[in-house]
Short mmCIF file of N, CA and C in Angstrom, two decimals:
data_model
loop_
_atom_site.label_atom_id
_atom_site.label_comp_id
_atom_site.label_asym_id
_atom_site.label_seq_id
_atom_site.Cartn_x
_atom_site.Cartn_y
_atom_site.Cartn_z
N MET A 22 38.34 -4.72 48.17
CA MET A 22 38.21 -5.39 49.44
C MET A 22 38.92 -6.68 49.58
N VAL A 23 38.61 -7.64 48.73
CA VAL A 23 39.37 -8.80 48.52
C VAL A 23 41.03 -8.54 48.91
N VAL A 24 41.52 -7.60 47.87
CA VAL A 24 43.05 -7.16 48.08
C VAL A 24 43.29 -7.20 49.57
N ALA A 25 42.49 -6.13 50.10
CA ALA A 25 42.68 -5.66 51.48
C ALA A 25 42.45 -6.81 52.33
N ARG A 26 41.60 -7.42 52.38
CA ARG A 26 41.63 -8.95 53.21
C ARG A 26 42.34 -9.75 53.13
N LEU A 27 43.34 -10.04 51.46
CA LEU A 27 44.22 -10.80 51.65
C LEU A 27 45.41 -10.10 51.88
N ALA A 28 45.68 -8.78 51.97
CA ALA A 28 46.80 -8.32 52.63
C ALA A 28 47.05 -8.40 53.93
N SER A 29 45.90 -8.31 54.84
CA SER A 29 45.58 -8.78 56.26
C SER A 29 46.06 -10.05 56.37
N LEU A 30 45.40 -11.14 55.76
CA LEU A 30 45.60 -12.33 56.02
C LEU A 30 47.27 -12.53 55.75
N MET A 31 47.96 -11.89 55.11
CA MET A 31 49.50 -12.28 54.38
C MET A 31 50.11 -11.27 55.68
N GLY A 32 49.77 -10.50 56.30
CA GLY A 32 50.40 -10.06 57.45
C GLY A 32 50.98 -8.62 57.62
N ALA A 33 50.26 -7.86 56.67
CA ALA A 33 50.27 -6.61 56.26
C ALA A 33 50.23 -5.91 57.61
N ALA A 34 50.88 -4.90 58.19
CA ALA A 34 50.88 -4.23 59.55
C ALA A 34 49.52 -3.30 59.40
N TYR A 35 49.28 -2.36 58.62
CA TYR A 35 48.41 -1.86 58.25
C TYR A 35 47.98 -2.05 57.02
N VAL A 36 46.33 -1.42 56.51
CA VAL A 36 45.98 -1.94 55.36
C VAL A 36 45.10 -0.58 55.18
N ILE A 37 44.81 0.20 54.29
CA ILE A 37 44.16 1.33 53.98
C ILE A 37 43.38 1.39 52.75
N VAL A 38 41.93 1.13 52.90
CA VAL A 38 40.89 1.21 51.69
C VAL A 38 40.66 2.58 51.34
N ILE A 39 40.92 3.00 50.21
CA ILE A 39 40.34 4.22 49.66
C ILE A 39 39.06 3.87 48.98
N GLU A 40 38.03 4.32 49.33
CA GLU A 40 36.66 3.89 48.79
C GLU A 40 35.46 4.99 48.59
N PRO A 41 35.26 5.75 47.77
CA PRO A 41 34.22 6.54 47.83
C PRO A 41 32.98 6.33 48.19
N ASN A 42 32.32 5.06 48.01
CA ASN A 42 31.05 4.64 48.21
C ASN A 42 30.89 4.49 49.61
N PRO A 43 30.11 5.24 50.47
CA PRO A 43 30.15 4.79 52.08
C PRO A 43 29.52 3.37 52.21
N PHE A 44 28.82 2.60 51.43
CA PHE A 44 28.12 1.32 51.71
C PHE A 44 29.40 0.49 51.44
N ARG A 45 30.23 0.65 50.42
CA ARG A 45 31.76 -0.07 50.56
C ARG A 45 32.73 0.26 51.63
N ARG A 46 32.93 1.20 52.03
CA ARG A 46 33.71 1.71 52.80
C ARG A 46 33.49 1.04 54.15
N ALA A 47 31.99 1.30 54.57
CA ALA A 47 31.53 0.48 55.89
C ALA A 47 32.03 -1.17 55.38
N GLU A 48 31.69 -1.43 54.76
CA GLU A 48 32.02 -3.06 54.36
C GLU A 48 33.54 -3.05 54.81
N ALA A 49 34.05 -2.30 54.35
CA ALA A 49 35.58 -2.52 54.35
C ALA A 49 36.13 -2.54 55.82
N GLU A 50 35.41 -1.13 56.71
CA GLU A 50 35.43 -0.90 57.85
C GLU A 50 35.46 -2.30 58.95
N ARG A 51 34.55 -3.19 58.57
CA ARG A 51 34.06 -4.54 59.02
C ARG A 51 35.23 -5.50 58.98
N LEU A 52 35.97 -5.16 57.90
CA LEU A 52 37.06 -5.96 57.60
C LEU A 52 38.58 -6.05 58.49
N GLY A 53 38.17 -4.72 59.37
CA GLY A 53 39.14 -4.17 60.10
C GLY A 53 40.27 -3.61 59.72
N VAL A 54 39.73 -2.91 58.45
CA VAL A 54 41.28 -1.92 57.64
C VAL A 54 40.62 -0.68 58.05
N ILE A 55 41.87 0.22 57.83
CA ILE A 55 41.75 1.64 57.80
C ILE A 55 41.01 2.35 56.75
N THR A 56 39.92 2.90 56.76
CA THR A 56 38.98 3.20 55.48
C THR A 56 39.27 5.03 55.60
N MET A 57 39.26 5.51 54.21
CA MET A 57 39.61 6.95 53.77
C MET A 57 38.50 7.14 52.61
N GLU A 58 37.79 8.25 52.34
CA GLU A 58 37.82 8.76 51.62
C GLU A 58 38.61 9.25 50.12
N PRO A 59 38.38 9.22 49.17
CA PRO A 59 39.40 9.85 48.16
C PRO A 59 39.68 11.03 48.52
N GLY A 60 41.08 11.49 48.48
CA GLY A 60 41.30 12.83 48.64
C GLY A 60 41.53 13.34 50.11
N GLU A 61 41.49 12.29 50.89
CA GLU A 61 41.46 12.83 52.39
C GLU A 61 43.22 12.24 53.16
N GLY A 62 43.84 13.08 52.22
CA GLY A 62 44.98 12.94 52.81
C GLY A 62 45.87 11.63 52.66
N VAL A 63 45.37 10.86 51.72
CA VAL A 63 46.18 9.18 52.04
C VAL A 63 47.42 9.03 51.96
N ALA A 64 48.12 10.06 51.28
CA ALA A 64 49.77 9.73 51.50
C ALA A 64 50.73 10.21 53.09
N GLU A 65 49.37 11.39 53.28
CA GLU A 65 50.06 11.87 54.81
C GLU A 65 49.87 10.61 55.83
N ARG A 66 48.35 9.89 55.78
CA ARG A 66 48.13 8.91 56.72
C ARG A 66 49.25 7.78 56.39
N SER A 67 49.57 7.31 55.04
CA SER A 67 50.47 6.44 54.80
C SER A 67 51.93 6.49 55.15
N ARG A 68 52.08 7.80 55.20
CA ARG A 68 53.32 8.23 55.83
C ARG A 68 53.38 8.10 57.37
N GLU A 69 52.25 8.68 58.16
CA GLU A 69 52.19 8.66 59.44
C GLU A 69 52.39 7.06 59.79
N LEU A 70 51.60 6.37 59.17
CA LEU A 70 51.60 4.89 59.94
C LEU A 70 52.89 4.16 59.74
N SER A 71 53.55 4.44 58.54
CA SER A 71 54.73 3.64 58.20
C SER A 71 55.73 4.30 58.91
N GLY A 72 55.97 5.45 59.52
CA GLY A 72 57.08 6.06 60.41
C GLY A 72 58.28 6.72 59.26
N HIS A 73 59.50 6.04 59.90
CA HIS A 73 60.75 6.19 59.41
C HIS A 73 60.79 5.70 57.66
N ARG A 74 59.82 4.54 57.80
CA ARG A 74 59.96 4.07 56.35
C ARG A 74 60.02 4.97 54.50
N GLY A 75 58.60 6.08 55.48
CA GLY A 75 58.13 7.03 54.49
C GLY A 75 57.30 6.77 53.51
N GLY A 76 56.28 5.96 53.80
CA GLY A 76 55.12 5.61 53.11
C GLY A 76 54.85 4.11 52.92
N ALA A 77 53.85 3.63 52.21
CA ALA A 77 53.74 2.15 52.37
C ALA A 77 54.44 1.40 51.39
N ASP A 78 54.79 0.16 51.67
CA ASP A 78 55.49 -0.69 51.14
C ASP A 78 54.86 -1.02 49.33
N VAL A 79 53.83 -1.30 49.41
CA VAL A 79 52.56 -1.42 48.30
C VAL A 79 51.49 -0.91 48.16
N ALA A 80 51.13 -0.50 47.18
CA ALA A 80 49.59 0.30 46.74
C ALA A 80 49.01 -0.88 45.77
N PHE A 81 47.59 -1.31 45.93
CA PHE A 81 47.04 -1.27 44.67
C PHE A 81 46.34 -0.53 44.23
N ALA A 82 46.32 -0.33 42.94
CA ALA A 82 44.97 0.49 42.13
C ALA A 82 43.85 -0.55 41.61
N CYS A 83 42.64 -0.99 42.61
CA CYS A 83 41.97 -1.82 42.16
C CYS A 83 40.58 -1.18 41.12
N SER A 84 40.46 -0.11 41.20
CA SER A 84 39.09 0.29 40.86
C SER A 84 39.19 0.89 39.19
N GLY A 85 40.38 1.12 38.76
CA GLY A 85 40.65 1.43 37.37
C GLY A 85 40.20 2.77 37.02
N ALA A 86 40.29 3.43 38.08
CA ALA A 86 39.71 5.02 38.11
C ALA A 86 41.01 5.46 38.13
N ALA A 87 41.37 6.39 36.77
CA ALA A 87 42.63 7.06 36.65
C ALA A 87 43.32 7.86 37.64
N ALA A 88 42.19 8.56 37.94
CA ALA A 88 42.67 9.47 39.20
C ALA A 88 43.11 9.11 40.71
N ALA A 89 43.21 7.46 41.06
CA ALA A 89 43.41 7.04 41.65
C ALA A 89 44.79 7.08 41.80
N LEU A 90 45.53 6.69 40.66
CA LEU A 90 46.96 6.34 40.44
C LEU A 90 47.95 7.65 41.24
N PRO A 91 47.75 9.06 41.04
CA PRO A 91 48.95 9.89 41.37
C PRO A 91 48.74 9.76 42.91
N SER A 92 47.92 9.44 43.68
CA SER A 92 47.56 9.39 45.23
C SER A 92 48.73 8.26 45.85
N LEU A 93 48.20 7.04 44.79
CA LEU A 93 49.19 5.97 45.15
C LEU A 93 50.61 5.98 45.24
N PHE A 94 51.13 6.76 43.75
CA PHE A 94 52.48 7.18 43.79
C PHE A 94 52.98 7.79 44.92
N ASP A 95 51.99 9.06 45.51
CA ASP A 95 52.63 9.75 46.54
C ASP A 95 52.59 9.01 48.01
N ALA A 96 51.49 7.85 48.19
CA ALA A 96 51.60 7.16 49.00
C ALA A 96 52.57 6.24 49.54
N VAL A 97 53.34 5.68 48.33
CA VAL A 97 54.17 4.34 48.67
C VAL A 97 55.64 5.38 48.91
N ARG A 98 56.30 4.24 49.90
CA ARG A 98 57.42 5.10 49.98
C ARG A 98 58.68 4.97 48.92
N ARG A 99 59.88 5.49 48.95
CA ARG A 99 61.01 5.35 48.08
C ARG A 99 61.42 3.82 47.79
N GLU A 100 61.30 3.37 46.59
CA GLU A 100 61.78 2.01 46.26
C GLU A 100 60.44 1.09 46.48
N GLY A 101 59.09 1.45 46.66
CA GLY A 101 58.14 1.01 46.89
C GLY A 101 57.52 0.43 45.64
N THR A 102 56.33 -0.16 45.68
CA THR A 102 55.60 -0.89 44.07
C THR A 102 54.19 -0.34 44.27
N VAL A 103 53.71 0.13 43.24
CA VAL A 103 52.38 0.44 43.16
C VAL A 103 52.06 -0.83 41.57
N VAL A 104 50.79 -1.25 42.07
CA VAL A 104 50.31 -2.46 41.53
C VAL A 104 48.71 -2.14 40.67
N THR A 105 48.68 -2.28 39.30
CA THR A 105 47.35 -1.95 38.84
C THR A 105 46.82 -2.89 38.66
N VAL A 106 45.50 -3.37 39.29
CA VAL A 106 44.97 -4.31 39.40
C VAL A 106 43.69 -4.16 38.25
N GLY A 107 42.70 -2.98 38.68
CA GLY A 107 42.01 -2.49 37.62
C GLY A 107 42.39 -1.42 36.79
N HIS A 108 42.08 -1.75 35.33
CA HIS A 108 42.58 -1.23 34.33
C HIS A 108 42.03 0.13 33.96
N PRO A 109 42.33 1.45 33.82
CA PRO A 109 41.92 2.75 33.57
C PRO A 109 41.36 2.39 31.80
N GLY A 110 40.19 3.27 31.76
CA GLY A 110 39.75 3.16 30.38
C GLY A 110 40.28 4.09 29.51
N ARG A 111 41.29 4.74 29.72
CA ARG A 111 42.05 5.23 28.78
C ARG A 111 43.53 5.93 29.35
N PRO A 112 44.54 5.92 28.31
CA PRO A 112 45.94 6.18 28.82
C PRO A 112 45.76 7.22 30.33
N VAL A 113 46.95 6.81 31.16
CA VAL A 113 47.12 7.64 32.08
C VAL A 113 48.53 8.15 32.30
N PRO A 114 48.58 9.54 32.25
CA PRO A 114 50.03 10.33 32.36
C PRO A 114 50.26 9.85 33.63
N ILE A 115 51.96 9.29 33.62
CA ILE A 115 52.51 9.23 34.75
C ILE A 115 54.11 9.78 34.64
N ASP A 116 54.56 10.61 35.68
CA ASP A 116 55.71 11.28 35.87
C ASP A 116 56.93 10.32 36.02
N VAL A 117 57.48 9.83 34.92
CA VAL A 117 58.72 9.07 35.08
C VAL A 117 59.62 9.39 35.90
N ALA A 118 60.05 10.57 35.40
CA ALA A 118 61.34 11.41 36.13
C ALA A 118 60.92 11.35 37.85
N ALA A 119 60.13 11.85 38.02
CA ALA A 119 59.62 11.82 39.68
C ALA A 119 59.48 10.92 40.23
N GLN A 120 58.68 9.87 39.38
CA GLN A 120 58.04 8.74 40.75
C GLN A 120 59.00 7.41 39.98
N ILE A 121 59.64 7.34 39.27
CA ILE A 121 60.21 6.22 38.76
C ILE A 121 61.38 6.26 38.94
N ASN A 122 62.03 7.23 38.58
CA ASN A 122 63.70 7.50 38.55
C ASN A 122 64.16 7.96 39.48
N LYS A 123 63.37 8.94 39.94
CA LYS A 123 63.80 9.74 41.16
C LYS A 123 63.78 8.84 42.32
N ARG A 124 62.09 8.25 42.54
CA ARG A 124 62.19 7.78 44.01
C ARG A 124 61.83 6.14 43.94
N GLY A 125 62.43 5.52 42.38
CA GLY A 125 62.59 4.14 42.36
C GLY A 125 61.12 3.16 42.83
N ILE A 126 60.28 3.93 42.17
CA ILE A 126 59.16 3.13 42.55
C ILE A 126 59.01 2.30 41.38
N THR A 127 58.64 0.86 41.74
CA THR A 127 58.23 -0.12 40.87
C THR A 127 56.84 0.12 40.30
N LEU A 128 56.29 -0.07 38.99
CA LEU A 128 54.94 -0.30 38.42
C LEU A 128 54.86 -1.40 37.95
N ARG A 129 54.06 -2.39 38.68
CA ARG A 129 53.62 -3.55 38.10
C ARG A 129 52.10 -3.48 37.71
N GLY A 130 51.90 -4.29 36.66
CA GLY A 130 50.42 -4.68 36.17
C GLY A 130 50.06 -6.05 36.41
N ILE A 131 48.69 -6.01 35.80
CA ILE A 131 48.16 -7.70 36.25
C ILE A 131 47.36 -7.62 34.71
N PHE A 132 47.78 -8.73 34.24
CA PHE A 132 47.07 -8.59 32.89
C PHE A 132 46.27 -10.13 33.10
N GLY A 133 46.81 -10.92 33.80
CA GLY A 133 46.06 -12.36 33.87
C GLY A 133 46.20 -12.75 35.27
N ARG A 134 46.48 -13.94 35.65
CA ARG A 134 46.56 -14.90 36.95
C ARG A 134 47.66 -15.87 36.48
N ARG A 135 48.20 -16.25 37.46
CA ARG A 135 49.67 -17.14 37.41
C ARG A 135 48.67 -18.28 37.79
N LEU A 136 47.65 -18.78 36.99
CA LEU A 136 46.35 -19.73 37.21
C LEU A 136 46.67 -20.68 38.35
N TRP A 137 47.42 -21.72 38.60
CA TRP A 137 47.58 -22.75 39.22
C TRP A 137 48.01 -22.52 40.77
N GLU A 138 49.08 -21.69 40.60
CA GLU A 138 49.31 -20.76 41.71
C GLU A 138 48.46 -20.37 42.92
N THR A 139 48.03 -19.24 41.91
CA THR A 139 47.02 -18.56 42.73
C THR A 139 45.48 -19.17 43.23
N TRP A 140 45.19 -20.34 42.30
CA TRP A 140 44.01 -21.04 43.10
C TRP A 140 44.22 -22.11 43.88
N GLU A 141 45.89 -22.26 43.84
CA GLU A 141 45.93 -23.22 44.67
C GLU A 141 46.33 -22.72 46.42
N GLN A 142 46.75 -21.21 46.31
CA GLN A 142 47.25 -20.29 47.50
C GLN A 142 45.64 -20.15 47.89
N THR A 143 44.76 -19.47 47.23
CA THR A 143 43.67 -18.97 47.30
C THR A 143 43.01 -20.54 48.18
N LEU A 144 42.73 -21.84 47.31
CA LEU A 144 41.99 -22.75 48.20
C LEU A 144 42.50 -23.41 49.59
N LEU A 145 43.66 -23.02 49.37
CA LEU A 145 44.62 -23.60 50.89
C LEU A 145 43.66 -22.24 52.00
N LEU A 146 43.40 -20.98 51.98
CA LEU A 146 43.03 -19.73 52.48
C LEU A 146 41.93 -20.26 52.76
N LEU A 147 40.77 -20.57 51.77
CA LEU A 147 39.59 -20.80 51.71
C LEU A 147 39.50 -21.93 52.67
N ASN A 148 40.12 -23.04 52.50
CA ASN A 148 40.00 -24.44 53.17
C ASN A 148 40.33 -24.36 54.54
N SER A 149 41.31 -23.62 55.06
CA SER A 149 41.70 -23.42 56.61
C SER A 149 40.59 -22.47 57.21
N GLY A 150 39.71 -22.01 56.78
CA GLY A 150 38.82 -21.13 57.30
C GLY A 150 39.29 -19.57 57.33
N ARG A 151 40.90 -19.16 57.23
CA ARG A 151 40.96 -18.20 57.33
C ARG A 151 40.71 -16.82 56.41
N LEU A 152 39.81 -17.47 55.18
CA LEU A 152 39.26 -16.54 53.98
C LEU A 152 38.21 -17.01 53.87
N ASP A 153 37.31 -16.36 54.21
CA ASP A 153 35.91 -16.07 53.94
C ASP A 153 35.41 -15.22 53.12
N LEU A 154 34.76 -15.52 51.77
CA LEU A 154 34.44 -14.45 50.64
C LEU A 154 32.79 -14.41 50.68
N ASP A 155 31.60 -14.76 51.58
CA ASP A 155 30.56 -14.94 51.57
C ASP A 155 30.29 -13.73 51.83
N TRP A 156 30.76 -12.83 52.57
CA TRP A 156 30.51 -11.52 52.68
C TRP A 156 30.49 -10.48 51.59
N LEU A 157 31.22 -10.94 50.66
CA LEU A 157 31.55 -10.14 49.69
C LEU A 157 30.19 -10.03 48.51
N ILE A 158 29.43 -11.07 48.80
CA ILE A 158 27.90 -10.91 47.78
C ILE A 158 26.92 -10.52 48.68
N THR A 159 26.76 -9.42 48.36
CA THR A 159 25.61 -8.45 49.13
C THR A 159 24.16 -8.96 48.55
N HIS A 160 23.91 -9.26 47.46
CA HIS A 160 22.82 -9.23 46.94
C HIS A 160 23.08 -10.54 45.98
N ARG A 161 21.60 -11.31 45.98
CA ARG A 161 21.64 -12.18 44.69
C ARG A 161 20.31 -12.03 44.22
N LEU A 162 19.88 -11.72 43.01
CA LEU A 162 18.89 -11.45 42.23
C LEU A 162 18.72 -12.11 40.77
N GLN A 163 17.41 -12.08 40.35
CA GLN A 163 16.83 -13.03 39.25
C GLN A 163 17.82 -12.50 38.25
N LEU A 164 18.11 -13.14 37.18
CA LEU A 164 18.56 -12.43 36.08
C LEU A 164 18.03 -11.48 35.32
N SER A 165 16.69 -11.37 35.21
CA SER A 165 15.81 -10.37 34.85
C SER A 165 16.00 -9.22 35.87
N GLU A 166 16.41 -9.31 36.62
CA GLU A 166 16.67 -7.75 37.47
C GLU A 166 17.91 -7.30 37.25
N VAL A 167 18.38 -7.72 36.19
CA VAL A 167 19.71 -6.89 35.79
C VAL A 167 20.15 -5.56 36.08
N ASP A 168 18.85 -4.71 35.60
CA ASP A 168 18.75 -3.09 35.84
C ASP A 168 19.02 -2.68 37.02
N GLN A 169 18.49 -3.79 38.32
CA GLN A 169 18.20 -3.13 39.70
C GLN A 169 19.54 -3.45 40.19
N ALA A 170 20.19 -4.55 39.64
CA ALA A 170 21.31 -4.97 39.76
C ALA A 170 22.21 -3.68 39.59
N MET A 171 22.57 -3.54 38.16
CA MET A 171 23.18 -2.20 38.12
C MET A 171 22.78 -1.12 38.96
N ASP A 172 21.82 -0.55 39.17
CA ASP A 172 21.91 0.23 40.10
C ASP A 172 22.12 0.26 41.86
N LEU A 173 22.35 -1.01 41.94
CA LEU A 173 22.53 -1.14 43.20
C LEU A 173 24.32 -1.30 43.33
N LEU A 174 25.14 -1.58 42.41
CA LEU A 174 26.57 -1.19 42.32
C LEU A 174 26.80 0.05 42.68
N THR A 175 26.25 0.91 42.09
CA THR A 175 26.25 2.19 42.56
C THR A 175 26.16 2.77 43.60
N GLY A 176 25.49 2.04 44.77
CA GLY A 176 25.08 2.37 45.71
C GLY A 176 25.15 1.41 46.74
N ASP A 177 24.25 0.99 47.39
CA ASP A 177 24.40 -0.36 48.71
C ASP A 177 24.54 -1.45 48.08
N ALA A 178 25.84 -2.12 47.57
CA ALA A 178 26.33 -3.09 47.23
C ALA A 178 27.58 -3.24 47.09
N CYS A 179 28.04 -4.76 47.14
CA CYS A 179 29.62 -4.84 47.14
C CYS A 179 29.49 -5.63 45.67
N LYS A 180 29.06 -7.19 45.60
CA LYS A 180 29.05 -7.77 44.44
C LYS A 180 27.47 -7.98 44.34
N VAL A 181 27.05 -8.19 43.34
CA VAL A 181 25.40 -8.61 43.03
C VAL A 181 25.42 -9.77 42.03
N LEU A 182 24.80 -11.09 42.58
CA LEU A 182 25.32 -12.08 41.63
C LEU A 182 23.61 -12.36 41.04
N LEU A 183 23.76 -12.15 39.69
CA LEU A 183 22.90 -12.69 39.01
C LEU A 183 22.43 -14.51 39.04
N VAL A 184 21.34 -15.01 39.07
CA VAL A 184 21.18 -16.33 39.23
C VAL A 184 20.21 -16.38 38.54
N PRO A 185 20.14 -17.34 37.30
CA PRO A 185 19.16 -17.47 36.47
C PRO A 185 18.36 -18.69 36.90
N GLY A 186 17.17 -18.60 37.08
CA GLY A 186 16.22 -19.27 37.81
C GLY A 186 15.93 -19.14 39.35
N LEU A 187 16.52 -17.68 39.81
CA LEU A 187 16.13 -17.76 40.95
C LEU A 187 14.71 -17.15 41.05
N ALA A 188 14.15 -17.78 42.38
CA ALA A 188 12.71 -17.45 42.22
C ALA A 188 12.48 -16.75 43.57
#
């Protein structure tokens, strides 16, 4: 959802968030983006919104779910870009001939961050008031409540902050 918020702030005409969790999907809707469940015709919706361009310019895979990548490749236009932010826990097959060679899609990975540049850009957005991240933390729990925090993350939560010494 942070990537979706940043894309909106940076001027994206349309932002689609694909989210299986109903709670987080509702949170994304509050950001003013289009939300969909996985497998709900994401590529078709992307092509519909982009008109003659034939799909999204860029798609971000943030969850690390291997199953998300094929639909993202289908949702981007010719010579579009797929960026993997979340990393799958296992190798993921990619049809290089169909996606990379014939459609010219660029696949980019994120292995870290350009520390100073990204921090400074983020600070500018935060200090300007254009970017607010307070909504992202939906729960604050004591460190001893780690099991409850893990349960929340599969249900009605975005980010759970464990705070030592919280009473």
